[in-house]
Amino acid sequence: MNNVVEYLCITTEKFPDKIAFLDTGGGISFSDLNQNAKKIATVIIKKTGGITNIPIAVKMKKSKECIVAFMGIAYSGNYYCPIDISMPSSRVELIFETLKPAVVIEQRENQSSYNENSIIYDECMDKQYDDELINKQLNKVLSVDPLYVLFTSGSTGVPKGVVVSHASVIDYTEWLSHTFGFNENNVFGNQAPLYFDNSILDIYSSLKNGSQVYFIDEKLFSFPKQLMMTLKENGVNTIFWVPSALISISDSGILHENPELPQLEQVLFCGEVMPTKQLMKWRKRYTNTFFANLYGPTEITDVCSYYVVDRDYADDEILPIGKACKNTEILIINEKNKIANIDELGEIFVRGIGVAKGYYRNKDRTQSAFVQNPLHDDYIDICYKTGDIAKVNQEGNIIYVGRKDNQIKFQGHRIELGEIEAVTMCVNNVKRVCAIYVETRKKIVLFIVLNSESEIISEKEIYKSIKTKLPKYMLPSEIIIKDELPLNVNGKIDRVKLREVANEKYI
Ligand code: AMP
């Protein structure tokens, strides 16, 4: 298999009328998904003259139609890049400056600006598709060609586009289906936005196995009771969420009073640390449910290790991220560039087919994160250097300890504090800035020094300015203007000190 559309073709033959993806606007069957995707593909091929391997942005509201667009792009022999329509336009522009999409697919209702690159989704649906044209394209695609580019926060202020191939997604999907026994009876309750790598699990497990995906309305995650009712009403039996989403339910206290969910068979989570105290609330409530902690960055196609929760954990115990997935190796590399001993800290390096093709049009960042296997120089053997610090325990399970840099996870979102700082530095009259994350209170605090000789600017004005450039989840809870920031012995901003100041504020 060299293109993920083969999953869709095979599944359509097996389950043509089965509903594949479902959102608040209704469902789409595998057969309609397949046909509509081919319509999109035909329009793209005609518009681009049949070139392959070009980037196509999908700037649409999260919906089943996005999956049609993704598959249409794959059918056309090109790769997709999901763009969040609620993202500030200046950030979309930054992404487009890097991506330079050959085509942008939009829906009529959310169309921002029509130009010669735009394809209007709704208009494609009135067209016929051309199998001959599509097959010609498919013959040109290799499994190592890109399937998608997902943009993630970049420390320099410019988001980084992670390029992932068909081969990586196919390898991952095969592993998932085998390990978790996914089949046509799974109904996934999707939480992950489509621009976030966790959505890959839901989408491709369904396309391969004929499962169903229900796109949960994002707003429901603030209303735990309604959320649980929605899961029940839609027969959701499998969820793969960020821990923050699970915690919003277990913390609300509704797990006990709440409707039975007898069908909840599998609860998988990934993306950030899952506190054992919260997990145990779920485990005690759903005693027959299977729970697993999955770990991995976007740069290795979503997941590279997993741990099946097979016992109760005390509040102060750390849940392991387990062992590497099949066809993947995780190396914990110590400061001497050697494999760390048991219980010795090191950085996680990952090798295998899931390792991405690097950052889009960003050679420097690619070369610093996608590196030669530090254990040998015999042939090219690229590993992704995660920046995650971990150790292996006596049982051979990996324990995640933290980050080497200023990347954080906030409500499941991956954020480089450097991106917030870079954007704030562009505000008129800001001289120095340092973003600190107060882990215990889940708050981002921004410390700022202003140019004394220029016009005074208030915290409110700074907030208003950065709001036009950053996604909502990156905005600070508080901005503190100071006369100066503490420096460490190297003359750099003393983050440790500022973290203490921020922590004290929230005690
Ligand atoms: P993303 O690229 O958004 O998937 O974020 C990847 C990062 O999230 C990893 O490098 C880790 O720092 C963190 N992460 C992912 N899964 C887990 C997990 N199960 N436990 C702790 N941290 C995690």
Coordinates of C-alpha atoms and ligand atoms in Angstrom, one line a residue:
M1 CA 0.0 0.0 0.0
N2 CA 1.5 3.4 -0.9
N3 CA -1.4 5.8 -0.5
V4 CA -3.9 6.0 2.4
V5 CA -6.8 6.3 -0.1
E6 CA -6.4 2.6 -0.5
Y7 CA -7.9 2.2 3.0
L8 CA -10.9 4.2 1.9
C9 CA -11.3 2.2 -1.4
I10 CA -11.2 -1.1 0.5
T11 CA -13.5 0.0 3.3
T12 CA -16.0 1.5 0.8
E13 CA -16.3 -1.8 -0.9
K14 CA -16.9 -3.6 2.4
F15 CA -19.2 -1.1 4.1
P16 CA -20.5 1.3 1.4
D17 CA -23.6 2.5 3.3
K18 CA -22.1 2.6 6.8
I19 CA -21.8 6.0 8.3
A20 CA -18.1 6.9 8.5
F21 CA -17.9 10.4 10.0
L22 CA -20.6 12.2 11.8
D23 CA -20.9 15.8 13.1
T24 CA -23.7 18.0 14.4
G25 CA -24.8 18.4 10.8
G26 CA -25.3 14.7 10.2
G27 CA -23.3 11.8 8.9
I28 CA -21.6 10.7 5.6
S29 CA -21.3 7.1 4.4
F30 CA -18.0 5.6 3.2
S31 CA -19.4 5.5 -0.3
D32 CA -20.4 9.2 -0.3
L33 CA -17.1 10.1 1.3
N34 CA -15.2 8.2 -1.4
Q35 CA -17.2 9.8 -4.3
N36 CA -17.1 13.3 -2.9
A37 CA -13.4 13.0 -2.3
K38 CA -12.9 12.0 -5.9
K39 CA -14.9 15.1 -7.0
I40 CA -12.5 17.3 -5.0
A41 CA -9.6 15.4 -6.5
T42 CA -10.8 15.9 -10.0
V43 CA -11.2 19.7 -9.5
I44 CA -7.7 19.9 -8.0
I45 CA -6.1 17.9 -10.8
K46 CA -7.8 20.1 -13.5
K47 CA -6.9 23.3 -11.7
T48 CA -3.2 22.4 -11.2
G49 CA -2.7 20.6 -14.5
G50 CA -2.0 17.3 -12.8
I51 CA 1.1 18.2 -10.8
T52 CA 1.7 16.0 -7.8
N53 CA 3.3 16.6 -4.4
I54 CA 2.1 20.1 -3.9
P55 CA 0.7 21.6 -0.6
I56 CA -3.0 22.2 -0.4
A57 CA -4.5 24.0 2.6
V58 CA -7.9 23.1 4.0
K59 CA -9.3 26.2 5.6
M60 CA -12.6 24.8 6.8
K61 CA -14.6 24.4 9.9
K62 CA -14.0 21.1 11.7
S63 CA -16.5 18.8 10.1
K64 CA -16.9 15.6 8.1
E65 CA -16.4 17.7 5.0
C66 CA -12.7 18.2 6.1
I67 CA -12.1 14.5 5.8
V68 CA -13.6 14.6 2.3
A69 CA -11.2 17.4 1.4
F70 CA -8.2 15.5 3.0
M71 CA -9.0 12.4 1.0
G72 CA -9.6 14.4 -2.2
I73 CA -6.2 15.9 -1.8
A74 CA -4.6 12.5 -1.3
Y75 CA -6.5 11.2 -4.4
S76 CA -5.1 14.1 -6.4
G77 CA -1.5 13.0 -5.4
N78 CA -0.9 16.0 -3.2
Y79 CA -0.7 16.7 0.6
Y80 CA -3.0 18.6 2.9
C81 CA -2.5 21.1 5.6
P82 CA -5.5 21.8 8.0
I83 CA -5.8 25.4 8.9
D84 CA -7.9 26.3 12.0
I85 CA -10.5 28.9 10.9
S86 CA -10.5 30.5 14.3
M87 CA -6.8 31.3 14.2
P88 CA -5.9 35.0 13.9
S89 CA -5.4 35.9 10.2
S90 CA -1.8 37.1 10.8
R91 CA -0.8 33.7 12.0
V92 CA -2.5 32.1 9.0
E93 CA -0.5 34.4 6.8
L94 CA 2.7 33.4 8.6
I95 CA 1.9 29.7 7.9
F96 CA 1.0 30.5 4.3
E97 CA 4.3 32.4 3.8
T98 CA 6.1 29.1 4.7
L99 CA 3.6 26.7 3.1
K100 CA 2.9 28.7 -0.1
P101 CA -0.2 26.5 -0.7
A102 CA -0.9 25.9 -4.4
V103 CA -4.6 25.6 -3.6
V104 CA -6.7 26.6 -0.6
I105 CA -10.0 24.7 -0.1
E106 CA -12.7 26.7 1.7
Q107 CA -16.4 26.5 2.3
R108 CA -18.6 29.1 0.9
E109 CA -19.9 30.2 4.3
N110 CA -16.4 30.8 5.8
Q111 CA -14.7 31.9 2.7
S112 CA -12.2 34.6 3.7
S113 CA -10.9 36.0 0.5
Y114 CA -11.3 34.4 -2.9
N115 CA -8.2 34.4 -5.1
E116 CA -7.1 32.3 -8.0
N117 CA -5.8 29.6 -5.7
S118 CA -9.2 29.0 -4.0
I119 CA -11.4 26.0 -4.5
I120 CA -14.9 26.3 -3.0
Y121 CA -15.8 23.0 -1.5
D122 CA -19.5 23.3 -2.1
E123 CA -19.0 24.0 -5.8
C124 CA -17.0 20.8 -6.3
M125 CA -20.0 18.8 -5.1
D126 CA -21.9 19.7 -8.2
K127 CA -19.2 18.3 -10.5
Q128 CA -18.5 14.8 -11.9
Y129 CA -15.4 12.9 -11.0
D130 CA -12.9 11.4 -13.4
D131 CA -11.5 8.0 -12.3
E132 CA -9.0 7.9 -15.2
L133 CA -7.5 11.2 -14.3
I134 CA -7.3 10.2 -10.6
N135 CA -5.7 6.9 -11.3
K136 CA -3.0 8.6 -13.4
Q137 CA -2.2 10.7 -10.4
L138 CA -2.2 7.9 -7.9
N139 CA 0.4 6.0 -10.0
K140 CA 2.8 8.8 -9.5
V141 CA 2.6 8.8 -5.7
L142 CA 5.2 7.0 -3.6
S143 CA 4.6 5.9 0.0
V144 CA 7.4 8.1 1.1
D145 CA 5.7 11.2 -0.3
P146 CA 4.0 13.6 2.1
L147 CA 0.4 13.0 3.1
Y148 CA 0.0 16.1 5.4
V149 CA 1.8 19.0 7.0
L150 CA 0.7 20.0 10.5
F151 CA 1.9 23.3 11.9
T152 CA 2.9 23.4 15.5
S153 CA 4.2 26.3 17.7
G154 CA 7.7 27.5 16.9
S155 CA 10.0 29.1 19.5
T156 CA 11.2 31.8 17.0
G157 CA 7.6 33.1 16.6
V158 CA 7.0 31.3 13.3
P159 CA 5.0 28.0 13.5
K160 CA 6.8 24.9 12.2
G161 CA 5.2 22.6 9.6
V162 CA 5.8 18.9 10.4
V163 CA 5.8 16.9 7.1
V164 CA 4.4 13.3 7.4
S165 CA 4.4 10.7 4.7
H166 CA 1.8 8.1 3.7
A167 CA 4.2 5.3 4.8
S168 CA 4.3 6.7 8.4
V169 CA 0.6 7.0 8.7
I170 CA 0.0 3.5 7.2
D171 CA 2.6 2.0 9.6
Y172 CA 1.0 3.7 12.6
T173 CA -2.6 2.8 11.5
E174 CA -1.6 -0.9 11.1
W175 CA 0.0 -0.9 14.6
L176 CA -3.0 0.8 16.2
S177 CA -5.5 -1.6 14.6
H178 CA -3.5 -4.6 15.7
T179 CA -2.7 -3.4 19.2
F180 CA -6.1 -2.1 20.2
G181 CA -8.2 -4.6 18.0
F182 CA -10.0 -1.8 16.2
N183 CA -12.8 -2.9 13.8
E184 CA -16.1 -1.8 12.3
N185 CA -17.7 -1.8 15.7
N186 CA -15.6 1.0 17.1
V187 CA -17.3 4.4 17.5
F188 CA -14.7 7.1 18.2
G189 CA -15.7 10.2 20.1
N190 CA -13.3 12.6 18.5
Q191 CA -11.9 15.4 20.6
A192 CA -8.7 16.4 18.8
P193 CA -8.8 19.4 16.4
L194 CA -7.9 18.3 12.9
Y195 CA -4.7 20.4 13.0
F196 CA -3.5 18.4 16.0
D197 CA -1.7 15.0 15.5
N198 CA -4.1 13.1 17.9
S199 CA -6.8 13.3 15.2
I200 CA -4.7 11.0 13.0
L201 CA -5.7 8.0 15.2
D202 CA -9.4 8.6 14.9
I203 CA -9.4 9.4 11.1
Y204 CA -7.2 6.6 9.9
S205 CA -8.5 3.9 12.2
S206 CA -11.9 4.5 10.8
L207 CA -10.8 4.6 7.2
K208 CA -8.9 1.3 7.6
N209 CA -11.4 -0.6 9.7
G210 CA -14.8 0.8 8.8
S211 CA -15.2 2.3 12.3
Q212 CA -17.3 5.5 12.9
V213 CA -16.0 8.8 14.1
Y214 CA -18.3 11.3 15.9
F215 CA -16.9 14.8 15.9
I216 CA -17.8 16.2 19.3
D217 CA -18.7 19.9 19.4
E218 CA -15.7 21.6 21.0
K219 CA -18.0 23.7 23.3
L220 CA -19.2 20.5 25.0
F221 CA -15.9 20.1 26.7
S222 CA -16.9 22.9 29.0
F223 CA -20.2 21.1 29.9
P224 CA -19.2 17.7 31.3
K225 CA -22.7 16.4 31.8
Q226 CA -23.9 17.3 28.3
L227 CA -20.6 15.8 27.0
M228 CA -21.3 12.5 28.7
M229 CA -24.9 12.5 27.4
T230 CA -23.6 13.1 23.9
L231 CA -21.2 10.2 24.1
K232 CA -24.1 8.0 25.2
E233 CA -26.5 9.2 22.6
N234 CA -24.0 8.6 19.8
G235 CA -23.0 5.2 21.0
V236 CA -19.4 6.3 21.5
N237 CA -17.3 3.3 22.8
T238 CA -13.8 4.5 22.1
I239 CA -12.1 7.8 23.1
F240 CA -8.6 9.1 22.4
W241 CA -8.4 12.4 24.2
V242 CA -5.8 14.7 25.8
P243 CA -5.8 14.2 29.6
S244 CA -7.1 17.8 30.1
A245 CA -10.4 16.7 28.4
L246 CA -10.6 13.6 30.7
I247 CA -9.8 15.7 33.7
S248 CA -12.6 18.2 32.9
I249 CA -15.0 15.4 33.5
S250 CA -13.4 13.6 36.5
D251 CA -12.8 16.9 38.2
S252 CA -16.4 18.0 37.8
G253 CA -17.6 15.2 40.1
I254 CA -20.2 13.9 37.6
L255 CA -18.6 10.6 37.0
H256 CA -20.7 9.0 39.7
E257 CA -24.0 10.8 39.3
N258 CA -23.7 10.5 35.5
P259 CA -25.5 8.3 33.0
E260 CA -24.2 4.8 32.5
L261 CA -21.9 4.5 29.6
P262 CA -21.9 0.7 29.4
Q263 CA -20.5 0.9 25.9
L264 CA -17.3 2.8 26.9
E265 CA -14.8 0.1 26.0
Q266 CA -11.5 1.9 25.5
V267 CA -10.2 5.1 26.9
L268 CA -6.8 6.1 25.4
F269 CA -5.0 9.4 26.1
C270 CA -2.0 11.2 24.9
G271 CA -0.4 14.6 24.6
E272 CA 0.5 15.5 28.2
V273 CA 1.0 14.0 31.6
M274 CA -2.1 12.2 32.9
P275 CA -2.3 12.7 36.7
T276 CA -2.9 9.3 38.3
K277 CA -5.4 10.8 40.8
Q278 CA -7.7 11.7 38.0
L279 CA -7.1 8.5 36.1
M280 CA -8.1 6.5 39.1
K281 CA -11.4 8.3 39.3
W282 CA -12.1 7.0 35.7
R283 CA -10.8 3.6 36.4
K284 CA -12.9 3.2 39.5
R285 CA -16.0 4.3 37.7
Y286 CA -15.5 2.2 34.5
T287 CA -14.1 -1.0 35.9
N288 CA -14.4 -3.0 32.6
T289 CA -12.9 -0.3 30.5
F290 CA -9.4 -0.6 28.9
F291 CA -7.2 2.4 29.7
A292 CA -3.8 3.2 28.0
N293 CA -1.4 6.1 28.2
L294 CA 0.1 6.9 24.7
Y295 CA 3.0 9.1 24.2
G296 CA 4.5 10.9 21.2
P297 CA 5.2 14.2 19.4
T298 CA 3.7 15.2 16.0
E299 CA 7.2 14.6 14.5
I300 CA 6.9 10.9 14.9
T301 CA 3.3 10.6 13.6
D302 CA 1.4 10.9 16.8
V303 CA 2.4 8.0 19.0
C304 CA 5.7 6.1 19.6
S305 CA 5.1 4.4 23.0
Y306 CA 2.2 3.2 25.1
Y307 CA 1.4 1.8 28.5
V308 CA -1.6 -0.3 29.3
V309 CA -2.9 0.7 32.7
D310 CA -3.1 -2.7 34.4
R311 CA -3.3 -1.7 38.1
D312 CA -4.3 1.1 40.4
Y313 CA -1.9 3.9 40.9
A314 CA -1.3 6.0 44.0
D315 CA -1.7 9.8 43.7
D316 CA 2.0 10.4 44.0
E317 CA 3.0 7.6 41.5
I318 CA 3.9 8.5 37.9
L319 CA 2.1 6.7 35.2
P320 CA 4.7 5.3 32.7
I321 CA 4.6 6.1 29.0
G322 CA 5.5 2.4 28.6
K323 CA 7.4 0.8 25.8
A324 CA 8.0 1.6 22.1
C325 CA 5.4 0.7 19.6
K326 CA 6.2 -2.0 17.0
N327 CA 8.7 -1.0 14.3
T328 CA 9.8 1.9 16.5
E329 CA 12.8 2.3 18.8
I330 CA 13.1 4.8 21.7
L331 CA 16.6 5.6 22.8
I332 CA 17.1 7.4 26.1
I333 CA 20.4 9.2 25.5
N334 CA 22.4 10.5 28.5
E335 CA 24.7 13.5 28.6
K336 CA 27.6 11.4 27.4
N337 CA 25.6 10.6 24.2
K338 CA 25.2 7.0 25.4
I339 CA 22.2 4.9 26.3
A340 CA 21.2 5.9 29.8
N341 CA 21.3 3.2 32.5
I342 CA 18.1 2.2 34.3
D343 CA 16.8 5.1 36.4
E344 CA 19.3 7.5 34.8
L345 CA 17.8 10.6 33.1
G346 CA 18.3 11.2 29.4
E347 CA 16.6 12.7 26.3
I348 CA 14.2 10.7 24.3
F349 CA 15.3 10.0 20.7
V350 CA 13.0 8.1 18.4
R351 CA 13.8 6.1 15.3
G352 CA 11.5 4.2 12.9
I353 CA 9.2 4.7 9.9
G354 CA 7.0 7.1 11.9
V355 CA 9.8 9.8 12.0
A356 CA 8.5 12.7 10.0
K357 CA 10.3 14.1 6.9
G358 CA 11.3 17.3 8.8
Y359 CA 10.0 20.8 9.1
Y360 CA 8.5 22.3 5.9
R361 CA 11.0 24.7 4.2
N362 CA 13.1 24.9 7.4
K363 CA 16.4 23.1 6.9
D364 CA 18.1 24.5 10.0
R365 CA 15.4 23.5 12.4
T366 CA 15.1 20.1 10.7
Q367 CA 18.8 19.5 11.0
S368 CA 18.8 20.3 14.7
A369 CA 15.9 18.1 15.6
F370 CA 16.2 15.2 13.0
V371 CA 19.7 13.9 13.7
Q372 CA 21.9 11.0 13.1
N373 CA 21.6 8.2 15.6
P374 CA 24.1 9.2 18.3
L375 CA 25.1 5.6 18.7
H376 CA 26.8 5.1 15.3
D377 CA 28.0 6.8 12.2
D378 CA 27.9 3.8 9.9
Y379 CA 25.1 4.8 7.6
I380 CA 22.3 7.4 7.6
D381 CA 20.0 6.6 10.5
I382 CA 17.8 9.5 11.4
C383 CA 16.3 9.9 14.8
Y384 CA 13.9 12.6 16.1
K385 CA 15.4 14.3 19.1
T386 CA 12.3 15.1 21.1
G387 CA 13.5 17.5 23.9
D388 CA 11.6 15.2 26.3
I389 CA 13.5 14.0 29.4
A390 CA 12.8 10.5 30.6
K391 CA 14.2 7.5 32.3
V392 CA 13.6 3.7 32.1
N393 CA 12.5 2.1 35.4
Q394 CA 13.3 -1.4 36.7
E395 CA 10.3 -2.9 34.8
G396 CA 11.7 -1.5 31.5
N397 CA 9.0 1.1 31.2
I398 CA 9.8 4.6 30.2
I399 CA 8.9 7.3 32.7
Y400 CA 8.4 10.8 31.3
V401 CA 10.0 13.5 33.5
G402 CA 9.7 16.8 31.7
R403 CA 11.1 19.1 29.0
K404 CA 14.6 20.3 28.2
D405 CA 13.3 23.6 26.8
N406 CA 10.4 26.1 27.1
Q407 CA 7.8 24.0 25.3
I408 CA 4.7 23.5 27.4
K409 CA 1.4 21.7 27.2
F410 CA -1.6 23.9 28.1
Q411 CA -5.0 22.3 27.9
G412 CA -3.5 19.7 25.6
H413 CA -2.1 22.4 23.2
R414 CA 1.6 22.4 22.4
I415 CA 3.0 25.8 23.0
E416 CA 6.5 27.2 22.7
L417 CA 6.8 30.0 25.2
G418 CA 9.3 31.5 22.8
E419 CA 6.5 32.1 20.3
I420 CA 4.5 34.1 22.8
E421 CA 7.6 36.1 23.6
A422 CA 8.5 36.7 19.9
V423 CA 5.0 38.0 19.2
T424 CA 5.0 40.3 22.3
M425 CA 8.5 41.7 21.4
C426 CA 6.8 43.1 18.2
V427 CA 4.5 45.2 20.3
N428 CA 5.5 48.9 20.2
N429 CA 7.6 49.9 23.2
V430 CA 8.2 46.4 24.6
K431 CA 11.9 46.1 25.5
R432 CA 12.1 42.7 27.1
V433 CA 9.7 39.9 27.7
C434 CA 9.6 36.5 29.5
A435 CA 6.7 34.0 29.4
I436 CA 6.4 31.7 32.4
Y437 CA 4.0 28.8 32.8
V438 CA 2.7 28.2 36.3
E439 CA 2.1 24.4 36.1
T440 CA 0.1 24.1 39.3
R441 CA -2.4 26.7 38.3
K442 CA -2.2 26.1 34.6
K443 CA -1.6 29.8 33.9
I444 CA 0.7 31.6 31.5
V445 CA 2.2 34.8 33.0
L446 CA 4.0 37.4 30.8
F447 CA 6.7 39.6 32.4
I448 CA 7.4 42.7 30.4
V449 CA 9.9 45.6 30.6
L450 CA 9.1 48.7 28.6
N451 CA 11.4 51.1 26.8
S452 CA 11.6 53.9 29.4
E453 CA 12.1 56.7 26.8
S454 CA 9.0 55.8 24.7
E455 CA 5.3 56.2 25.3
I456 CA 3.8 54.2 28.1
I457 CA 1.7 51.3 27.1
S458 CA -0.7 49.4 29.4
E459 CA -1.1 45.7 30.1
K460 CA -4.5 45.9 28.4
E461 CA -3.1 47.4 25.2
I462 CA -0.4 44.8 25.1
Y463 CA -3.0 42.0 25.5
K464 CA -5.1 43.6 22.8
S465 CA -2.2 43.7 20.4
I466 CA -1.0 40.1 20.9
K467 CA -4.6 38.8 20.7
T468 CA -4.6 39.6 17.0
K469 CA -1.6 37.4 16.4
L470 CA -1.8 34.4 18.7
P471 CA -4.4 31.7 19.0
K472 CA -6.7 32.0 22.0
Y473 CA -5.0 29.1 23.9
M474 CA -1.6 30.9 23.8
L475 CA -2.8 34.1 25.4
P476 CA -1.5 34.8 28.9
S477 CA -3.7 34.8 32.0
E478 CA -1.7 37.8 33.3
I479 CA 0.7 40.4 32.1
I480 CA 3.1 42.0 34.6
I481 CA 5.1 45.1 33.7
K482 CA 8.3 45.4 35.6
D483 CA 11.2 48.0 35.7
E484 CA 13.6 45.2 35.0
L485 CA 13.8 41.4 34.8
P486 CA 16.3 39.4 37.0
L487 CA 19.3 38.1 35.1
N488 CA 21.3 34.9 35.9
V489 CA 25.1 34.7 36.0
N490 CA 25.2 34.3 32.2
G491 CA 23.4 37.6 31.8
K492 CA 20.2 35.8 30.5
I493 CA 16.8 36.4 31.9
D494 CA 16.6 34.3 35.1
R495 CA 13.5 32.1 34.3
V496 CA 14.0 30.2 37.5
K497 CA 13.6 33.3 39.6
L498 CA 10.6 34.5 37.5
R499 CA 9.0 31.1 37.9
E500 CA 9.3 31.5 41.7
V501 CA 7.8 35.0 41.5
A502 CA 4.9 33.7 39.4
N503 CA 4.4 30.7 41.6
E504 CA 4.3 32.8 44.7
K505 CA 1.6 34.9 43.2
Y506 CA -0.6 31.9 42.8
I507 CA -0.1 30.2 46.1
Ligands
AMP1 P1 2.4 17.1 20.2 O1 3.4 17.3 19.1 O2 1.4 18.3 20.3 O3 1.7 15.8 20.2 O4 3.2 17.2 21.6 C1 4.2 16.3 21.9 C2 4.7 16.5 23.3 O5 3.7 16.3 24.2 C3 5.8 15.5 23.7 O6 7.0 15.8 23.2 C4 5.7 15.5 25.2 O7 6.4 16.6 25.7 C5 4.2 15.7 25.4 N1 3.5 14.4 25.6 C6 2.9 13.7 24.6 N2 2.3 12.5 25.2 C7 2.6 12.5 26.5 C8 2.3 11.7 27.6 N3 1.6 10.5 27.4 N4 2.8 12.0 28.8 C9 3.5 13.1 29.0 N5 3.8 14.0 28.0 C10 3.3 13.7 26.8

